[in-house]
């Protein structure tokens, strides 16, 4: 139990589908993050939310749309993805966005066909 | 632009060995450095965080050191066990609100 829960664990979707990834943290943290982990590449930061406000969009294509309704929940809405978007999508949280230790969920393994 | 390098990409050792995992970064003006562990199919677990003003941090059999001037950090694992088998990632931040830059990780296998 990591304190950060991601659903679903696995997702297979076609390029024309619309799906959403969900992340929930029970740690009382104020900052939440989406990361992308592709094979043979370092983790890439996608989005940062601090007190529900987006503070960073790391040049992510618009086919990825984040939503943070409150400090405990974070979504990543997906539409018209490409096969190269297949990766492990990791959610993380931290007490503050000042690089206090990150707590990660177990990720959603996404396959785009 | 900060770059983080972890070499080798994979390492296999017999149980009981003391081992050192290396991490190097190109910009020495860092805010802090973190070491993470990732088990297959799982997320990352934070192991140690070293602030830029610190030289090392210890947790159990793990010791992480930081040498900012040379752009290096090492993670020392004492008396390695098969349960230590995982991928170890190093990440640095360049400011209080700066994003982390990750290395690609070192996949460690400890043979019984």
Tab-separated table of C-alpha atoms in Angstrom:
chain	number	residue	atom	x	y	z
A	1	UNK	CA	0.000	0.000	0.000
A	2	UNK	CA	1.739	3.137	-1.212
A	3	UNK	CA	-0.845	5.733	-0.190
A	4	UNK	CA	-1.215	6.649	-3.865
A	5	UNK	CA	-3.705	4.527	-5.799
A	6	UNK	CA	-3.923	4.434	-9.573
A	7	UNK	CA	-6.635	2.838	-11.681
A	8	UNK	CA	-6.783	0.992	-13.935
A	9	UNK	CA	-3.525	-0.976	-13.631
A	10	UNK	CA	-3.622	-1.922	-17.303
A	11	UNK	CA	-5.380	-0.285	-20.242
A	12	UNK	CA	-5.496	-1.181	-23.913
A	13	UNK	CA	-7.105	1.366	-26.188
A	14	UNK	CA	-7.435	2.091	-29.877
A	15	UNK	CA	-6.280	5.348	-31.381
A	16	UNK	CA	-9.848	6.656	-31.671
A	17	UNK	CA	-10.896	5.811	-28.119
A	18	UNK	CA	-11.336	8.167	-25.179
A	19	UNK	CA	-10.312	6.931	-21.752
A	20	UNK	CA	-9.263	8.369	-18.402
A	21	UNK	CA	-6.628	7.435	-15.856
A	22	UNK	CA	-7.379	8.057	-12.197
A	23	UNK	CA	-5.095	8.775	-9.265
A	24	UNK	CA	-6.037	9.200	-5.623
A	25	UNK	CA	-3.763	9.959	-2.694
A	26	UNK	CA	-4.567	9.471	0.984
A	27	UNK	CA	-1.490	11.210	2.363
A	28	UNK	CA	-2.768	14.740	2.839
A	29	UNK	CA	-0.348	16.020	0.210
A	30	UNK	CA	-0.869	19.259	-1.662
A	31	UNK	CA	1.078	18.571	-4.860
A	32	UNK	CA	0.322	15.911	-7.472
A	33	UNK	CA	2.170	14.915	-10.616
A	34	UNK	CA	1.824	12.861	-13.791
A	35	UNK	CA	4.948	11.148	-15.139
A	36	UNK	CA	5.473	9.045	-18.259
A	37	UNK	CA	7.900	6.121	-18.197
A	38	UNK	CA	8.830	4.650	-21.580
A	39	UNK	CA	11.200	1.766	-22.175
A	40	UNK	CA	14.866	2.796	-22.337
A	41	UNK	CA	14.072	6.427	-21.457
A	42	UNK	CA	14.214	8.407	-18.210
A	43	UNK	CA	11.010	9.329	-16.437
A	44	UNK	CA	9.409	12.369	-18.040
A	45	UNK	CA	7.408	14.859	-16.017
A	46	UNK	CA	4.124	15.714	-17.735
A	47	UNK	CA	2.068	17.868	-15.374
A	48	UNK	CA	2.293	19.349	-11.886
A	49	UNK	CA	-0.616	20.486	-9.741
A	50	UNK	CA	-0.183	22.486	-6.543
A	51	UNK	CA	-3.300	23.022	-4.410
A	52	UNK	CA	-5.431	21.983	-7.415
A	53	UNK	CA	-3.813	24.549	-9.712
A	54	UNK	CA	-1.694	23.430	-12.647
A	55	UNK	CA	1.779	24.857	-12.228
A	56	UNK	CA	3.593	23.018	-14.980
A	57	UNK	CA	2.790	21.582	-18.380
A	58	UNK	CA	5.960	20.084	-19.748
A	59	UNK	CA	5.113	20.619	-23.432
A	60	UNK	CA	2.676	17.725	-23.400
A	61	UNK	CA	0.516	17.197	-26.530
A	62	UNK	CA	-3.109	18.272	-26.164
A	63	UNK	CA	-4.314	14.688	-26.618
A	64	UNK	CA	-3.391	14.370	-22.914
A	65	UNK	CA	-5.700	16.478	-20.732
A	66	UNK	CA	-5.217	16.564	-16.951
A	67	UNK	CA	-7.853	17.386	-14.376
A	68	UNK	CA	-7.430	17.993	-10.652
A	69	UNK	CA	-10.797	18.502	-8.926
A	70	UNK	CA	-9.228	18.568	-5.445
A	71	UNK	CA	-5.888	17.963	-3.763
A	72	UNK	CA	-6.577	14.241	-3.393
A	73	UNK	CA	-7.611	13.350	-6.927
A	74	UNK	CA	-5.920	13.651	-10.291
A	75	UNK	CA	-7.121	12.465	-13.678
A	76	UNK	CA	-5.492	12.147	-17.069
A	77	UNK	CA	-7.972	12.182	-19.932
A	78	UNK	CA	-6.769	10.507	-23.104
A	79	UNK	CA	-8.081	10.897	-26.644
A	80	UNK	CA	-6.815	10.100	-30.152
A	81	UNK	CA	-3.558	8.697	-28.821
A	82	UNK	CA	-0.714	7.348	-30.942
A	83	UNK	CA	1.080	3.993	-30.579
A	84	UNK	CA	4.175	5.840	-29.305
A	85	UNK	CA	2.110	6.972	-26.321
A	86	UNK	CA	2.215	3.406	-25.024
A	87	UNK	CA	4.047	3.586	-21.683
A	88	UNK	CA	3.705	3.310	-17.926
A	89	UNK	CA	1.933	6.404	-16.583
A	90	UNK	CA	2.849	7.150	-13.003
A	91	UNK	CA	1.083	9.462	-10.600
A	92	UNK	CA	2.971	10.921	-7.650
A	93	UNK	CA	2.267	13.262	-4.768
A	94	UNK	CA	4.343	15.269	-2.319
A	95	UNK	CA	3.567	17.369	0.727
A	96	UNK	CA	4.578	20.508	-1.106
A	97	UNK	CA	5.900	21.218	-4.583
A	98	UNK	CA	9.296	22.022	-3.122
A	99	UNK	CA	10.747	18.635	-3.865
A	100	UNK	CA	9.806	17.043	-0.571
A	101	UNK	CA	9.971	13.261	-1.139
A	102	UNK	CA	7.700	11.998	-3.888
A	103	UNK	CA	5.294	9.135	-3.253
A	104	UNK	CA	4.401	7.190	-6.371
A	105	UNK	CA	1.475	5.013	-7.302
A	106	UNK	CA	2.010	1.693	-9.072
A	107	UNK	CA	1.155	3.175	-12.431
A	108	UNK	CA	-1.149	2.402	-15.336
A	109	UNK	CA	0.396	0.332	-18.125
A	110	UNK	CA	-1.115	1.838	-21.289
A	111	UNK	CA	-1.014	0.132	-24.676
A	112	UNK	CA	-2.296	2.021	-27.714
A	113	UNK	CA	-3.147	-0.199	-30.657
B	1	UNK	CA	19.999	21.571	-19.420
B	2	UNK	CA	20.558	19.097	-16.600
B	3	UNK	CA	21.390	15.536	-17.624
B	4	UNK	CA	21.598	12.577	-15.264
B	5	UNK	CA	23.584	9.477	-16.169
B	6	UNK	CA	23.592	6.108	-14.466
B	7	UNK	CA	26.163	3.542	-15.609
B	8	UNK	CA	26.071	0.599	-15.965
B	9	UNK	CA	22.462	0.024	-16.996
B	10	UNK	CA	22.455	-3.405	-15.338
B	11	UNK	CA	24.454	-5.133	-12.638
B	12	UNK	CA	24.470	-8.704	-11.311
B	13	UNK	CA	26.190	-9.599	-8.041
B	14	UNK	CA	26.220	-12.571	-5.646
B	15	UNK	CA	24.394	-12.285	-2.371
B	16	UNK	CA	26.363	-10.729	0.466
B	17	UNK	CA	28.425	-8.328	-1.609
B	18	UNK	CA	28.735	-4.676	-0.713
B	19	UNK	CA	28.056	-2.645	-3.818
B	20	UNK	CA	28.051	0.899	-5.108
B	21	UNK	CA	25.657	2.370	-7.644
B	22	UNK	CA	26.799	5.525	-9.403
B	23	UNK	CA	24.931	8.615	-10.575
B	24	UNK	CA	26.422	11.626	-12.332
B	25	UNK	CA	24.844	14.956	-13.280
B	26	UNK	CA	26.048	17.727	-15.556
B	27	UNK	CA	24.948	20.857	-13.649
B	28	UNK	CA	26.349	21.014	-10.129
B	29	UNK	CA	23.887	23.754	-9.069
B	30	UNK	CA	21.374	21.322	-7.628
B	31	UNK	CA	18.789	21.773	-4.870
B	32	UNK	CA	18.622	18.128	-3.838
B	33	UNK	CA	19.153	14.604	-5.095
B	34	UNK	CA	16.943	11.575	-4.527
B	35	UNK	CA	17.444	7.852	-4.927
B	36	UNK	CA	14.428	5.701	-5.765
B	37	UNK	CA	13.792	1.992	-6.061
B	38	UNK	CA	11.393	0.511	-8.625
B	39	UNK	CA	10.243	-3.110	-8.572
B	40	UNK	CA	8.950	-4.659	-11.821
B	41	UNK	CA	5.462	-3.439	-12.670
B	42	UNK	CA	5.408	-1.060	-9.716
B	43	UNK	CA	5.864	2.604	-9.021
B	44	UNK	CA	8.907	4.243	-7.476
B	45	UNK	CA	9.716	4.177	-3.775
B	46	UNK	CA	11.815	7.012	-2.374
B	47	UNK	CA	14.871	5.643	-0.579
B	48	UNK	CA	16.968	8.643	0.364
B	49	UNK	CA	16.878	12.393	-0.230
B	50	UNK	CA	20.058	14.459	0.116
B	51	UNK	CA	19.808	18.233	0.307
B	52	UNK	CA	22.497	20.219	-1.501
B	53	UNK	CA	24.036	21.243	1.835
B	54	UNK	CA	24.419	17.615	2.944
B	55	UNK	CA	27.157	15.125	2.114
B	56	UNK	CA	25.348	11.880	2.856
B	57	UNK	CA	22.217	10.206	4.152
B	58	UNK	CA	21.806	6.755	5.659
B	59	UNK	CA	18.872	4.400	6.031
B	60	UNK	CA	19.533	0.878	7.252
B	61	UNK	CA	21.907	-0.867	4.848
B	62	UNK	CA	21.738	2.048	2.411
B	63	UNK	CA	24.052	5.035	2.343
B	64	UNK	CA	23.895	7.762	-0.272
B	65	UNK	CA	26.655	10.317	-0.716
B	66	UNK	CA	26.705	13.561	-2.661
B	67	UNK	CA	29.658	15.409	-4.163
B	68	UNK	CA	28.211	18.460	-5.870
B	69	UNK	CA	31.481	19.842	-7.153
B	70	UNK	CA	32.211	16.695	-9.131
B	71	UNK	CA	28.577	16.136	-10.086
B	72	UNK	CA	28.362	12.708	-8.514
B	73	UNK	CA	26.315	10.675	-6.098
B	74	UNK	CA	26.723	7.087	-5.001
B	75	UNK	CA	24.290	4.670	-3.394
B	76	UNK	CA	26.073	2.134	-1.232
B	77	UNK	CA	24.243	-1.098	-0.401
B	78	UNK	CA	25.801	-3.181	2.348
B	79	UNK	CA	25.508	-6.973	2.484
B	80	UNK	CA	23.257	-7.215	-0.558
B	81	UNK	CA	20.288	-9.608	-0.493
B	82	UNK	CA	18.126	-11.111	-3.267
B	83	UNK	CA	15.327	-8.829	-2.063
B	84	UNK	CA	17.447	-5.842	-3.112
B	85	UNK	CA	16.953	-6.854	-6.762
B	86	UNK	CA	15.203	-3.923	-8.444
B	87	UNK	CA	15.890	-0.870	-10.584
B	88	UNK	CA	17.500	2.034	-8.754
B	89	UNK	CA	16.917	5.533	-10.105
B	90	UNK	CA	18.666	8.761	-9.278
B	91	UNK	CA	16.954	12.147	-9.720
B	92	UNK	CA	18.131	15.719	-9.185
B	93	UNK	CA	16.292	19.011	-8.854
B	94	UNK	CA	17.772	22.385	-9.655
B	95	UNK	CA	15.557	24.555	-7.481
B	96	UNK	CA	12.919	24.611	-4.782
B	97	UNK	CA	10.081	24.409	-7.266
B	98	UNK	CA	12.017	22.756	-10.023
B	99	UNK	CA	11.075	19.473	-11.607
B	100	UNK	CA	13.185	16.402	-11.030
B	101	UNK	CA	15.493	15.170	-13.781
B	102	UNK	CA	15.774	11.388	-13.685
B	103	UNK	CA	18.456	8.997	-14.844
B	104	UNK	CA	17.492	5.862	-16.737
B	105	UNK	CA	18.197	3.687	-13.722
B	106	UNK	CA	20.404	0.712	-12.883
B	107	UNK	CA	18.765	-2.707	-12.829
B	108	UNK	CA	20.319	-4.703	-10.017
B	109	UNK	CA	20.111	-8.468	-9.710
B	110	UNK	CA	21.388	-10.103	-6.511
B	111	UNK	CA	21.941	-13.833	-7.028
B	112	UNK	CA	21.273	-16.204	-4.086
